[in-house]
Short mmCIF file of C-alpha atoms and ligand atoms in Angstrom, two decimals:
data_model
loop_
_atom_site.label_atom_id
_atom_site.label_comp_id
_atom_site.label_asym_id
_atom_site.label_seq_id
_atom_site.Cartn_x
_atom_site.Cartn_y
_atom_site.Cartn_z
CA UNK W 1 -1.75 -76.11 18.29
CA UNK W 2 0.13 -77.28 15.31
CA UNK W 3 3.26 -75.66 14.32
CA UNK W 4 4.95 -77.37 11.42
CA UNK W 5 8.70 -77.40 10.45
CA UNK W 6 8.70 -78.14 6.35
CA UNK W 7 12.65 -79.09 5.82
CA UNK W 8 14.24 -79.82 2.71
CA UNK W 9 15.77 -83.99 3.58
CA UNK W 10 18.91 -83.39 0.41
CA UNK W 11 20.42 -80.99 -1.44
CA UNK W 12 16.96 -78.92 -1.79
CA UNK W 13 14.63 -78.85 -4.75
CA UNK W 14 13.15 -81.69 -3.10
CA UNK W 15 9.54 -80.26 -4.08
CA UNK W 16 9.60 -77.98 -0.47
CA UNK W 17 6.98 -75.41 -2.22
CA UNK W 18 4.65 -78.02 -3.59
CA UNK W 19 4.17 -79.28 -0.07
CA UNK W 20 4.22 -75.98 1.82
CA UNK W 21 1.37 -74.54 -0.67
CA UNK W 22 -0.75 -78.07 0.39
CA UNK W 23 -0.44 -77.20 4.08
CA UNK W 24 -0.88 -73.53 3.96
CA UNK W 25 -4.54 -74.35 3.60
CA UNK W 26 -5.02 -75.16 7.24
CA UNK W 27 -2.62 -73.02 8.63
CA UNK W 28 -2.90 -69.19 9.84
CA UNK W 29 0.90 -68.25 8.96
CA UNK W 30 3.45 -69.20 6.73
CA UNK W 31 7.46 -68.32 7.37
CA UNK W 32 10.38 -68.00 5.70
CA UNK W 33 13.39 -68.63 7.83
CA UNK W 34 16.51 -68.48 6.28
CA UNK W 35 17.94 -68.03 2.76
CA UNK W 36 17.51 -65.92 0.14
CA UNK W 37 16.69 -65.51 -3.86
CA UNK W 38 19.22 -68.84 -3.98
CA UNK W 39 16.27 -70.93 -3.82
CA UNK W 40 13.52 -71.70 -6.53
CA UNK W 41 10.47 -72.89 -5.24
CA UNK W 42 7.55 -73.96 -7.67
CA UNK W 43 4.03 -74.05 -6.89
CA UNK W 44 1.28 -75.42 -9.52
CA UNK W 45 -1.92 -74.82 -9.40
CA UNK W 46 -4.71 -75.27 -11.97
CA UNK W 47 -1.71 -75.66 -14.49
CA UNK W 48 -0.41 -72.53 -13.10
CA UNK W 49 3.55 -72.32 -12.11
CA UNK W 50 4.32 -69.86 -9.25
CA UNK W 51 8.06 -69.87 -9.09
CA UNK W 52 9.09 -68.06 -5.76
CA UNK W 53 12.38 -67.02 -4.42
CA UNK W 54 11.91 -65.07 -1.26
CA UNK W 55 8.12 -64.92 -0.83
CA UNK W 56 6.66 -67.65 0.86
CA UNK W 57 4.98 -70.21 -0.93
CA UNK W 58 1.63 -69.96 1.09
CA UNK W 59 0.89 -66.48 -0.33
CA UNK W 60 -0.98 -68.07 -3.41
CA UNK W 61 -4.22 -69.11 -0.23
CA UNK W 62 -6.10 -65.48 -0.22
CA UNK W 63 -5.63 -64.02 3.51
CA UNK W 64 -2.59 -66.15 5.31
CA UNK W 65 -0.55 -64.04 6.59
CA UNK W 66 3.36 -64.33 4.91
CA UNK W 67 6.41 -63.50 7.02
CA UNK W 68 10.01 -63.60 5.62
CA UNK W 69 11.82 -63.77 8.60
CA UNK W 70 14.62 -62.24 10.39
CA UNK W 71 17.08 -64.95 9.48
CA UNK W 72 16.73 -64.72 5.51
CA UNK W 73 18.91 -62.63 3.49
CA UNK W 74 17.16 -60.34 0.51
CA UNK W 75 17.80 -58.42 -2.32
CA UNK W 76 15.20 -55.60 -2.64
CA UNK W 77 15.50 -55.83 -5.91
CA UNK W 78 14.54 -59.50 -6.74
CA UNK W 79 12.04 -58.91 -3.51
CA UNK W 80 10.33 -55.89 -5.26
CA UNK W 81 10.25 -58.14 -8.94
CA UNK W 82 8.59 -61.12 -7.30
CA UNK W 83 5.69 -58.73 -5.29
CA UNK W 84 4.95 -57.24 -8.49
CA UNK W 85 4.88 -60.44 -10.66
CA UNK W 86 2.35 -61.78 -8.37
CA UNK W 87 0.29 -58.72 -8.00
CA UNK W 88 0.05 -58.61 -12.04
CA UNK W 89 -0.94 -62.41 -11.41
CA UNK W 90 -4.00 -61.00 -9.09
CA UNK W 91 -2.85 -62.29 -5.89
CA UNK W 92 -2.97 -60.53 -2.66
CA UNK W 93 0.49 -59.96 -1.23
CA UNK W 94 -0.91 -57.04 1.19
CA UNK W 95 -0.74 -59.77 4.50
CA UNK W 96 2.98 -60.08 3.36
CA UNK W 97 5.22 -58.73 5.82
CA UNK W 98 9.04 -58.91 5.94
CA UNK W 99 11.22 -58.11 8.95
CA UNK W 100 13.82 -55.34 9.22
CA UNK W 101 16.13 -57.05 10.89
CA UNK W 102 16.81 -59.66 7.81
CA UNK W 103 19.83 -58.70 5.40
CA UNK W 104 19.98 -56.87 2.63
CA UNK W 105 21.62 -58.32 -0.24
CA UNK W 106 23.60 -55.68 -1.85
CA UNK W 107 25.21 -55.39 -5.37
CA UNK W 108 28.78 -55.93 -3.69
CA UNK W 109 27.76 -59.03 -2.69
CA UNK W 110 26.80 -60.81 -5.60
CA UNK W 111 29.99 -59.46 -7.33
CA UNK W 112 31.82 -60.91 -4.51
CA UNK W 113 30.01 -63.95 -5.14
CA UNK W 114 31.20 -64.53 -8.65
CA UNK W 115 34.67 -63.25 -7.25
CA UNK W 116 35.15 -66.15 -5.47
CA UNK W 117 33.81 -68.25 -7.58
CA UNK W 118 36.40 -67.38 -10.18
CA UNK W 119 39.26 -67.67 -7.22
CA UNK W 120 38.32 -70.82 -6.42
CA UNK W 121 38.62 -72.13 -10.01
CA UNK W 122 38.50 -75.59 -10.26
CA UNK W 123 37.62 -75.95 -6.50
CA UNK W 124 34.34 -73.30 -6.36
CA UNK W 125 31.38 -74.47 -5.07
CA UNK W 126 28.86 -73.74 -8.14
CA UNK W 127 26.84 -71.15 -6.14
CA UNK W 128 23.60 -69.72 -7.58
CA UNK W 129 25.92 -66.21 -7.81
CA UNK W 130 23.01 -64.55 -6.06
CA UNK W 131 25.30 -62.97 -3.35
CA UNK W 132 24.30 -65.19 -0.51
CA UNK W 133 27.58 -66.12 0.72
CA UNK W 134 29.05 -62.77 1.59
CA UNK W 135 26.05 -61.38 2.74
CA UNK W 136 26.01 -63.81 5.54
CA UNK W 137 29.37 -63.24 5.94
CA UNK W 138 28.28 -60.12 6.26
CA UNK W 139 26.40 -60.36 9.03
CA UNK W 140 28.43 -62.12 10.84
CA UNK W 141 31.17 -60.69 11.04
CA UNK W 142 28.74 -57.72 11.65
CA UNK W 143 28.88 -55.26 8.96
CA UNK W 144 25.57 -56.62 7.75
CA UNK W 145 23.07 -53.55 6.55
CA UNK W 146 19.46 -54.50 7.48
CA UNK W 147 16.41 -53.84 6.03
CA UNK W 148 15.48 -51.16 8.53
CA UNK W 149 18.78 -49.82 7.60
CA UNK W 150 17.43 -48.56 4.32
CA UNK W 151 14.92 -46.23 5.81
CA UNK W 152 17.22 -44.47 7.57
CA UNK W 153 19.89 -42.62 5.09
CA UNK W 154 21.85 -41.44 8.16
CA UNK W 155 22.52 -44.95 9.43
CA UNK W 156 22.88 -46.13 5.96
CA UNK W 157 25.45 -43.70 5.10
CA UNK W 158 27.55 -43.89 8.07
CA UNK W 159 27.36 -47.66 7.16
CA UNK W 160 28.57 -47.51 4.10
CA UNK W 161 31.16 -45.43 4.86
CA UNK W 162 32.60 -48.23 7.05
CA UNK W 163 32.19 -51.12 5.08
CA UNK W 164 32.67 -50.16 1.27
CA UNK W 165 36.39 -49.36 1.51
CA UNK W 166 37.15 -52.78 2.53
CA UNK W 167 35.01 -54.34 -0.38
CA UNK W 168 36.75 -51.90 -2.60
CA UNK W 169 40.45 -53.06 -1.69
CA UNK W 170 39.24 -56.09 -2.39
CA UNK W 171 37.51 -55.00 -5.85
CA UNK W 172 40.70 -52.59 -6.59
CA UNK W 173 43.26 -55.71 -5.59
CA UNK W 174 41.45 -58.02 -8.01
CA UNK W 175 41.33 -55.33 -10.70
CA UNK W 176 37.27 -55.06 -10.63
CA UNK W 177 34.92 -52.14 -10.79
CA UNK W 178 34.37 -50.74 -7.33
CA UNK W 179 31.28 -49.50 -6.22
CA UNK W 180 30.38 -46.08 -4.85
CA UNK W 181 28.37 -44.81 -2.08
CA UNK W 182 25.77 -43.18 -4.34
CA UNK W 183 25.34 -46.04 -6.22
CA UNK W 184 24.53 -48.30 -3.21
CA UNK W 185 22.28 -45.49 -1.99
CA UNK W 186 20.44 -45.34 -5.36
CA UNK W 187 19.67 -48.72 -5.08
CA UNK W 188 18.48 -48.97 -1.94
CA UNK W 189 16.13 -45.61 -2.58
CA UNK W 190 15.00 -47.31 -5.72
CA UNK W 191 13.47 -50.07 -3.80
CA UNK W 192 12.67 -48.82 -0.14
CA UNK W 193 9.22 -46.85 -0.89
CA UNK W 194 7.90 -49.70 -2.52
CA UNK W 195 8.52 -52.24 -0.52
CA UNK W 196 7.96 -50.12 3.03
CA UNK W 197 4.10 -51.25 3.67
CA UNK W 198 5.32 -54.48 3.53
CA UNK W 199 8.04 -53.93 6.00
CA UNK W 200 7.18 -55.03 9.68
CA UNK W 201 8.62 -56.26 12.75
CA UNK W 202 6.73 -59.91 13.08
CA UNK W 203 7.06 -60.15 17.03
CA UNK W 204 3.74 -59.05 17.52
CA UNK W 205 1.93 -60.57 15.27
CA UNK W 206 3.01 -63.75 16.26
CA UNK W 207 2.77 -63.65 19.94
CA UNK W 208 -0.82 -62.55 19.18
CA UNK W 209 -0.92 -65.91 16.98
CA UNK W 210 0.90 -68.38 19.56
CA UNK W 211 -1.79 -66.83 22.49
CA UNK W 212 -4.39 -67.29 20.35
CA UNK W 213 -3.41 -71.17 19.17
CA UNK W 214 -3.04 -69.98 15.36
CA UNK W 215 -1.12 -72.32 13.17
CA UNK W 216 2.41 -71.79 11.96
CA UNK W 217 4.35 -73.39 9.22
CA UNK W 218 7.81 -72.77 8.60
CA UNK W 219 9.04 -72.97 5.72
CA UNK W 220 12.70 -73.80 4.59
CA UNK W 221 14.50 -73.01 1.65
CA UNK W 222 17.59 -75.50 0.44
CA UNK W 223 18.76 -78.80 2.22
CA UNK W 224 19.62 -80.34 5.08
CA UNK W 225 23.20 -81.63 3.24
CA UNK W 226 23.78 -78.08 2.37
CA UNK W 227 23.45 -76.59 5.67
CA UNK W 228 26.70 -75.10 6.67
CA UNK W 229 27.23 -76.97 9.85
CA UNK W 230 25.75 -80.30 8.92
CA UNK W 231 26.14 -80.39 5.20
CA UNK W 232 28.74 -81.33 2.90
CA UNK W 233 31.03 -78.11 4.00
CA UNK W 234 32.42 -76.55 1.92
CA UNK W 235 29.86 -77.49 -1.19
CA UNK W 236 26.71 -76.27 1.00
CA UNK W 237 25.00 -72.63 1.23
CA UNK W 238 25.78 -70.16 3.89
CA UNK W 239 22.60 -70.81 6.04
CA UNK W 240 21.44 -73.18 8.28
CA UNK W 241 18.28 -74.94 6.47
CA UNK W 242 17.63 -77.71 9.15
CA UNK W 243 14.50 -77.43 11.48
CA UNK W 244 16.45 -75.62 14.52
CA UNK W 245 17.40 -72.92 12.17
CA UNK W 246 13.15 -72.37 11.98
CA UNK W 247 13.37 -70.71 15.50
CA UNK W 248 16.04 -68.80 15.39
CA UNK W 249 15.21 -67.00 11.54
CA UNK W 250 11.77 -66.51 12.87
CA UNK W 251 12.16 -65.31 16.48
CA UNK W 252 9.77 -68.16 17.67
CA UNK W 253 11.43 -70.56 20.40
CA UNK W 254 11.86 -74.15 19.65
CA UNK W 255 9.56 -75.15 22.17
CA UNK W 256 6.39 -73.97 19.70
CA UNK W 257 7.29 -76.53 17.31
CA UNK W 258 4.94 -79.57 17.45
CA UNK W 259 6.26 -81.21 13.97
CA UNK W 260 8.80 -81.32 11.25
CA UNK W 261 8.55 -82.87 7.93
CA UNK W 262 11.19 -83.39 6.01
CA UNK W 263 10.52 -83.32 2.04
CA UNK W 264 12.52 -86.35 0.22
CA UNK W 265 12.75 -86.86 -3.48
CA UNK W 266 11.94 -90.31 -4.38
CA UNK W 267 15.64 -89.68 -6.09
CA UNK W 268 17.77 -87.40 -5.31
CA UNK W 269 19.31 -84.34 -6.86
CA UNK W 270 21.92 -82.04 -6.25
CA UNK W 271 23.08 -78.64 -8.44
CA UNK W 272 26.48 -77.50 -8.28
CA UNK W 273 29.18 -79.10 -7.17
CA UNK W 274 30.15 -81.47 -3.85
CA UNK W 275 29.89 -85.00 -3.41
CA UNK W 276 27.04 -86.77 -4.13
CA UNK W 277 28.07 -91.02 -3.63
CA UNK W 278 24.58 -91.73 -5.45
CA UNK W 279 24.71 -89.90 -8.39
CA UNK W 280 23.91 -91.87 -11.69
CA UNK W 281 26.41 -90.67 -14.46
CA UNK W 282 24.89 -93.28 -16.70
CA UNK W 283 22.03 -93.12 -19.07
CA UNK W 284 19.78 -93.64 -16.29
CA UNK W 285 20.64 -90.54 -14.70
CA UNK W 286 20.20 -89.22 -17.91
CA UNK W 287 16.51 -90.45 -17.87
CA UNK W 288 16.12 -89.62 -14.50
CA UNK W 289 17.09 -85.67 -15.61
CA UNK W 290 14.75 -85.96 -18.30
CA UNK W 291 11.81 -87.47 -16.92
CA UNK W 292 11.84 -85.28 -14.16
CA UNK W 293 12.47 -82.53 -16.16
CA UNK W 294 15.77 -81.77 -13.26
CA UNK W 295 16.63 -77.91 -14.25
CA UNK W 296 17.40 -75.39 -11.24
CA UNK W 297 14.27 -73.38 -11.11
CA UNK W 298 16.65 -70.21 -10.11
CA UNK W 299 19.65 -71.15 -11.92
CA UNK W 300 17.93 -73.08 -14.78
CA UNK W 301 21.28 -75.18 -14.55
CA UNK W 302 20.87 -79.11 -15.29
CA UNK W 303 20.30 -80.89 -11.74
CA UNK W 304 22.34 -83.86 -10.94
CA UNK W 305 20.34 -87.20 -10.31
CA UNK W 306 21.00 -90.35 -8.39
CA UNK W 307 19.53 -92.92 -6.44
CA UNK W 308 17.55 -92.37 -2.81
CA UNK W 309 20.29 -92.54 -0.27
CA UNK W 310 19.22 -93.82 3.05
CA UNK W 311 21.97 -93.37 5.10
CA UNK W 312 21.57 -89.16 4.08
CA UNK W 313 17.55 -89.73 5.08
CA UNK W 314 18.36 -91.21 7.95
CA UNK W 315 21.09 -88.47 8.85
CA UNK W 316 18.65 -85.98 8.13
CA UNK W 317 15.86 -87.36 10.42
CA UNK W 318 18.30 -87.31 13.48
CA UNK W 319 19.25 -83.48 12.79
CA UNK W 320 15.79 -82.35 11.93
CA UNK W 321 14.11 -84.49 14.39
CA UNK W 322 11.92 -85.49 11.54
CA UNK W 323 8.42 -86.75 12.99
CA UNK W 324 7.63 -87.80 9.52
CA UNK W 325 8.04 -87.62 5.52
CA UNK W 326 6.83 -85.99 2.22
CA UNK W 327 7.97 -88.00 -0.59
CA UNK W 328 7.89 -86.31 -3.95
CA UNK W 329 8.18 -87.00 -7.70
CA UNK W 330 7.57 -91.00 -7.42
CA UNK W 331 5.55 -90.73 -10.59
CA UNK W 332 9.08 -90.25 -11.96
CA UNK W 333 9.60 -93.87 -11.35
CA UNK W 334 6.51 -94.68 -13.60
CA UNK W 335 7.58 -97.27 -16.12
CA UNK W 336 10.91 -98.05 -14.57
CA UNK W 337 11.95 -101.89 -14.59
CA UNK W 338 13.83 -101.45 -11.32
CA UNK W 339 14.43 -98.81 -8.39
CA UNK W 340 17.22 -98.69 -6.64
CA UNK W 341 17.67 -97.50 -2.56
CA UNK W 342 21.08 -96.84 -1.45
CA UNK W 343 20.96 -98.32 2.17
CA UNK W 344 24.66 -98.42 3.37
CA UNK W 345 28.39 -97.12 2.28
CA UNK W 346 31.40 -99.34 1.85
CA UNK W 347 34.98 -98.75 2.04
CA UNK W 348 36.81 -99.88 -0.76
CA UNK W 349 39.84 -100.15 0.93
CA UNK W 350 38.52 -102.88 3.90
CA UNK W 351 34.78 -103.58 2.70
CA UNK W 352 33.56 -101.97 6.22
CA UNK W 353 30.48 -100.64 6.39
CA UNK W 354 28.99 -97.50 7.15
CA UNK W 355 25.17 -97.12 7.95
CA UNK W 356 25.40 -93.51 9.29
CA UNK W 357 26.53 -90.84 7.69
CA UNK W 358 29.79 -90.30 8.27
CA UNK W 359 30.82 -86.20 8.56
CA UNK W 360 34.56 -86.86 7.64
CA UNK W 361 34.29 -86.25 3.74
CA UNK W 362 37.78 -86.96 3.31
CA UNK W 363 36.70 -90.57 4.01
CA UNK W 364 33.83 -90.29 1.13
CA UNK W 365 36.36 -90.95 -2.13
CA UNK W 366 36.81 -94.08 -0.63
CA UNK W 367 33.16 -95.45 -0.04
CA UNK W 368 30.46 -97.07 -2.90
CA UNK W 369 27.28 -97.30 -2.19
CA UNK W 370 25.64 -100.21 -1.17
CA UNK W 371 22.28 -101.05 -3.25
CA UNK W 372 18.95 -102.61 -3.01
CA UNK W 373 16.86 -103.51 -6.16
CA UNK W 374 13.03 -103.27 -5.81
CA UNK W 375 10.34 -104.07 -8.73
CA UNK W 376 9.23 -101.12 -10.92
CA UNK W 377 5.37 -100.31 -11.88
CA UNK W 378 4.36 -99.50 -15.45
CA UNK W 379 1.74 -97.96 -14.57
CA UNK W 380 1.08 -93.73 -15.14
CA UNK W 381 0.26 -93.14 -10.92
CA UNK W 382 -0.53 -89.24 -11.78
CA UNK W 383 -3.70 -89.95 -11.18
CA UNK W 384 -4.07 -92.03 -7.75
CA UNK W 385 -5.35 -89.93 -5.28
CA UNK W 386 -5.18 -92.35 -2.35
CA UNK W 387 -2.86 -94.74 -0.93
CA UNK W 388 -4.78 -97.78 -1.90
CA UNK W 389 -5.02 -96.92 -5.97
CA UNK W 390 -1.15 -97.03 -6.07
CA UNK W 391 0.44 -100.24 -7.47
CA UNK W 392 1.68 -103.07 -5.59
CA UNK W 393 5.17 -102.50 -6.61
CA UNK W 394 4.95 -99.00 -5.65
CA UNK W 395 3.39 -99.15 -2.12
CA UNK W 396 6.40 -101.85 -1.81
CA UNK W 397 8.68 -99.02 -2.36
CA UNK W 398 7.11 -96.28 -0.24
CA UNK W 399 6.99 -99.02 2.59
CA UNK W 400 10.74 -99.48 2.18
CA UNK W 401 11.56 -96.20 2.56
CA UNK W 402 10.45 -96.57 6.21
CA UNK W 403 11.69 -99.11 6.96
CA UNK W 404 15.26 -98.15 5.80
CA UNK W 405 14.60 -94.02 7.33
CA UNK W 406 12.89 -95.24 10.44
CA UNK W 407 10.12 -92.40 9.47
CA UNK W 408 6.80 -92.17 8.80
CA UNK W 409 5.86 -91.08 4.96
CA UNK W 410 2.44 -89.19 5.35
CA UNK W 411 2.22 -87.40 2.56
CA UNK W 412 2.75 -88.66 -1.41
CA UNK W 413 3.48 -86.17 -4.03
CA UNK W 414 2.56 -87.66 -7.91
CA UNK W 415 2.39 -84.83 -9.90
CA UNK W 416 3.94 -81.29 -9.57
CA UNK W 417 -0.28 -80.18 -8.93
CA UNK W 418 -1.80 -79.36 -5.80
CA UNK W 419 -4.41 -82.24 -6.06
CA UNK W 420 -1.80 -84.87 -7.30
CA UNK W 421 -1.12 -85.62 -3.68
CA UNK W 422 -1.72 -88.62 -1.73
CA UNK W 423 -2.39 -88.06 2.27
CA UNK W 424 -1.32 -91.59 3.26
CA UNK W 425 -3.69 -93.48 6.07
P1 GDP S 501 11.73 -76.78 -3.84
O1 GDP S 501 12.88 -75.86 -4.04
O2 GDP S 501 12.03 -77.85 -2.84
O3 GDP S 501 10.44 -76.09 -3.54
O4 GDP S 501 11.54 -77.56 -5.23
P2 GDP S 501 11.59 -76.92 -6.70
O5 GDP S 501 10.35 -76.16 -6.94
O6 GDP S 501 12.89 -76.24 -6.94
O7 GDP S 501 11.67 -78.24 -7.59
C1 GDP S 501 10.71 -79.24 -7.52
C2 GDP S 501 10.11 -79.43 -8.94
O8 GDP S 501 9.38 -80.64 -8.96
C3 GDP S 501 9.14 -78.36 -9.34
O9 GDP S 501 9.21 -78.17 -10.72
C4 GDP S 501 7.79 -78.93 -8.93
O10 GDP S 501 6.71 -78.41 -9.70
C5 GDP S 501 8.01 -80.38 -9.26
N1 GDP S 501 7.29 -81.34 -8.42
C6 GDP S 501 6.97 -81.27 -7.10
N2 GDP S 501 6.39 -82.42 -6.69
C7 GDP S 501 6.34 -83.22 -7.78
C8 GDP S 501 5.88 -84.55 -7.99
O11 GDP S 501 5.42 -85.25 -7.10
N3 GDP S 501 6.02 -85.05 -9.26
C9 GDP S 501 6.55 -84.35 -10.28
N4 GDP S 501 6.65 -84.93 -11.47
N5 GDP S 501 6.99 -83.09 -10.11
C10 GDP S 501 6.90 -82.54 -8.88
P1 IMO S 502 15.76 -74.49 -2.86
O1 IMO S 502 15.21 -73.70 -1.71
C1 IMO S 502 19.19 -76.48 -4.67
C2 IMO S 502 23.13 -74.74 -3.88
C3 IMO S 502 23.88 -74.13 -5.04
C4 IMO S 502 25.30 -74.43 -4.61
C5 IMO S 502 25.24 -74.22 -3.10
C6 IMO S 502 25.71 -72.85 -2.64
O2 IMO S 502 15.14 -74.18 -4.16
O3 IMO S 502 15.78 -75.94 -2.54
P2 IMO S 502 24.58 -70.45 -2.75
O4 IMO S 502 24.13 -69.62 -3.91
O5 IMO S 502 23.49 -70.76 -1.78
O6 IMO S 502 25.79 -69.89 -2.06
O7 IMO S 502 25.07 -71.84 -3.39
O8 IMO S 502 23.89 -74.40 -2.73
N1 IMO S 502 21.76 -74.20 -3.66
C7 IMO S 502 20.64 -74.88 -3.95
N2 IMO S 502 20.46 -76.07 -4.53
N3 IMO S 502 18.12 -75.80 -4.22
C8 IMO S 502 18.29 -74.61 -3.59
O9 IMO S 502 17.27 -73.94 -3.00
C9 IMO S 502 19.59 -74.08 -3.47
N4 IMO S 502 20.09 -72.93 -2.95
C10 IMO S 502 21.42 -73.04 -3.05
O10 IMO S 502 23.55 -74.77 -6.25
O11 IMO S 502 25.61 -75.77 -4.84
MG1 MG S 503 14.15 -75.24 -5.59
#
């Protein structure tokens, strides 16, 4: 039995999908467990991009079955867009099943979203305006609709009747359009035939597959520094995308879970806003954007690029229990005279330093990051395809990152392809 936990190590886009399509090969069952359309995951194949949002990224392997779990939030509208793209791409989305107790992600929501955006002003968080917030809030503070909730117009209307006055005070105060109950109806009726063969509840399908050994991946959307408990509150997403998080959006107990990987950037990026002590506002971010062509695959927004931070890797290994590391886009690196690795924080104010991460943000204006310089290659590595074919300089790096995480790498990502990956020995 191998049931693996794939966790975004930073702010997400850390190259979650390219890994999760790799593993879905060997396993039985791929999971979403939390999120929603918020998160852009890209999947190349044969020069082929798949871009998912809510789907999981192991649909592409004919005959895995796909589960988007209770614990995501989804907008049948972007849900119903994606099945169709990838049915007019000829692949098989009929083993996809999505549970009725997940959210629904209503049109209130996402104008909510940009509502407090715009309140915030200078302080808003730079969501992707896809209505994520609320809805959790939402459900919550229970007065959540649920998919199931669609298919049943009683339910749905007494619902409605409860919650949409209080999002139309809100609307009304703020002097926005308000919604109706017809309108939320129509929307929900324009979507709920289609999607209903898809609509399942996973439980037993999954006991079936933990009695009979099958394999399970999970697979997160976003980042372990924007997970609402142990991220960089308030800049983080509504969700919980560390590993624990994997059992409860999936209805699997922890104890299943053999590993977790966590998927690290050989950089690291972040899109919107929140602190970020690495981040390169230099020309070499610049290059760093550029070369790594660093645009928000949902969003399309420029990403924000700095050095690898340690002390977040290392935070992230303790809260994910990390048992070992993807490391993506190091072909970025390719031609580089130097790398840098962030490996501790100082205070400015009495030089002490800080090797773990410390949760007080208040306390990060006052800290720089503490740098090591290692050798560059110049030297395209697209090509290696095992651990031995990659320079000197570069298996120098990979080693580092270890040493300064304390966690195994196992897998090497060089190129945004399925084959450009490197299983290390
Ligand atoms: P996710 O949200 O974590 O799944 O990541 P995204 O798909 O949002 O962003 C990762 C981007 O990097 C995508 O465009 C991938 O195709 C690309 N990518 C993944 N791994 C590599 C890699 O090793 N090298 C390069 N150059 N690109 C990669
Ligand atoms: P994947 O799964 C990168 C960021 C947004 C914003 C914050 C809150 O592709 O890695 P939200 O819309 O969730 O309320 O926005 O979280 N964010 C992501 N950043 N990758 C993602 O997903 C993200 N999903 C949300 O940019 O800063
Ligand atoms: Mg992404």
């Amino acid at each position: 039995m191998t049931n693996v936990v794939i966790v975004g190590g930073q702010w997400g886009d850390e190259g979650k999908a390219k890994i999760i399509d790799l593993l879905s090969e060997k396993t039985d069952i791929v999971i979403r467990y939390q999120g929603g359309c918020n998160a852009g995951h890209t999947v190349v194949v044969d020069n082929r991009t798949y871009k998912f949002h809510l789907v999981p990224s192991g649909i592409l392997y004919p005959g895995k079955t796909c589960i988007i779990g209770n614990g995501t939030v989804i907008n049948p509208q972007v849900l119903t867009g994606e099945i169709e793209n990838l049915e007019q791409k000829g692949i098989d989305t009929s083993n996809l099943i999505v549970s009725p107790s997940a959210h629904l992600t209503l049109p209130y929501h996402i104008a909510l979203d940009e509502l407090n955006e715009q309140s915030l002003g200078n302080s808003k968080i730079g969501t992707t305006k896809r209505g994520i917030g609320p809805t959790y809030a939402d459900k919550i503070n229970r007065t959540g609709i649920r998919i199931e909730d669609m298919y049943d117009e009683e339910v749905l209307n007494k619902k409605l009747d409860m919650i949409l006055p209080q999002k139309n005070a809100m609307f009304e105060y703020f002097k926005r359009p308000c919604f109706t109950k017809e309108e939320i109806i129509n929307f929900c009726l324009k979507y709920r035939d289609y999607l209903s063969p898809y609509i399942k509840d996973p439980a037993g399908i999954l006991r079936k597959a933990l009695l009979e050994k099958q394999k399970i991946l999970f697979e997160g959307a976003q980042g372990t520094m924007l997970d609402v408990d142990h991220g960089t509150y308030p800049y983080v997403t509504s969700s919980n995308p560390v590993a624990a998080s994997a059992s409860i959006g999936s209805g699997i107990g922890f104890t299943y879970i053999d590993r977790v990987i966590g998927v690290f950037k050989a950089y690291v990026t972040r899109v919107g806003e929140g602190p970020f002590l690495t981040e390169l506002k230099s020309e070499e971010g610049e290059t760093l954007q550029q070369v790594g062509r660093e645009f928000g695959t949902t969003t399309g927004r420029k990403r924000r690029c700095g050095w690898f931070d340690a002390v977040i890797a290392r935070y992230s290994a303790m809260v994910n229990g990390l048992t070992g590391i993807a490391l993506t886009k190091i072909d970025v690196f390719d031609g580089f005279d130097e790398i840098k690795i962030c490996t501790a924080y100082k205070d400015r104010r009495n030089g002490q330093l800080y090797e773990h991460y410390p949760a007080n943000l208040n306390l990060h204006e006052y800290f720089e990051p503490v740098y090591e310089a290692l050798p560059g290659w110049k030297q395209d590595i697209s090509g290696c395809r095992v651990f031995s074919e990659l320079p000197a300089a570069a298996r120098n790096f990979i080693s580092r990152l270890e040493q300064v995480t304390g966690v195994n790498i196992e897998i090497v990502s060089v190129g945004p392809g399925r084959e450009q990956t490197i299983i290390c020995p």
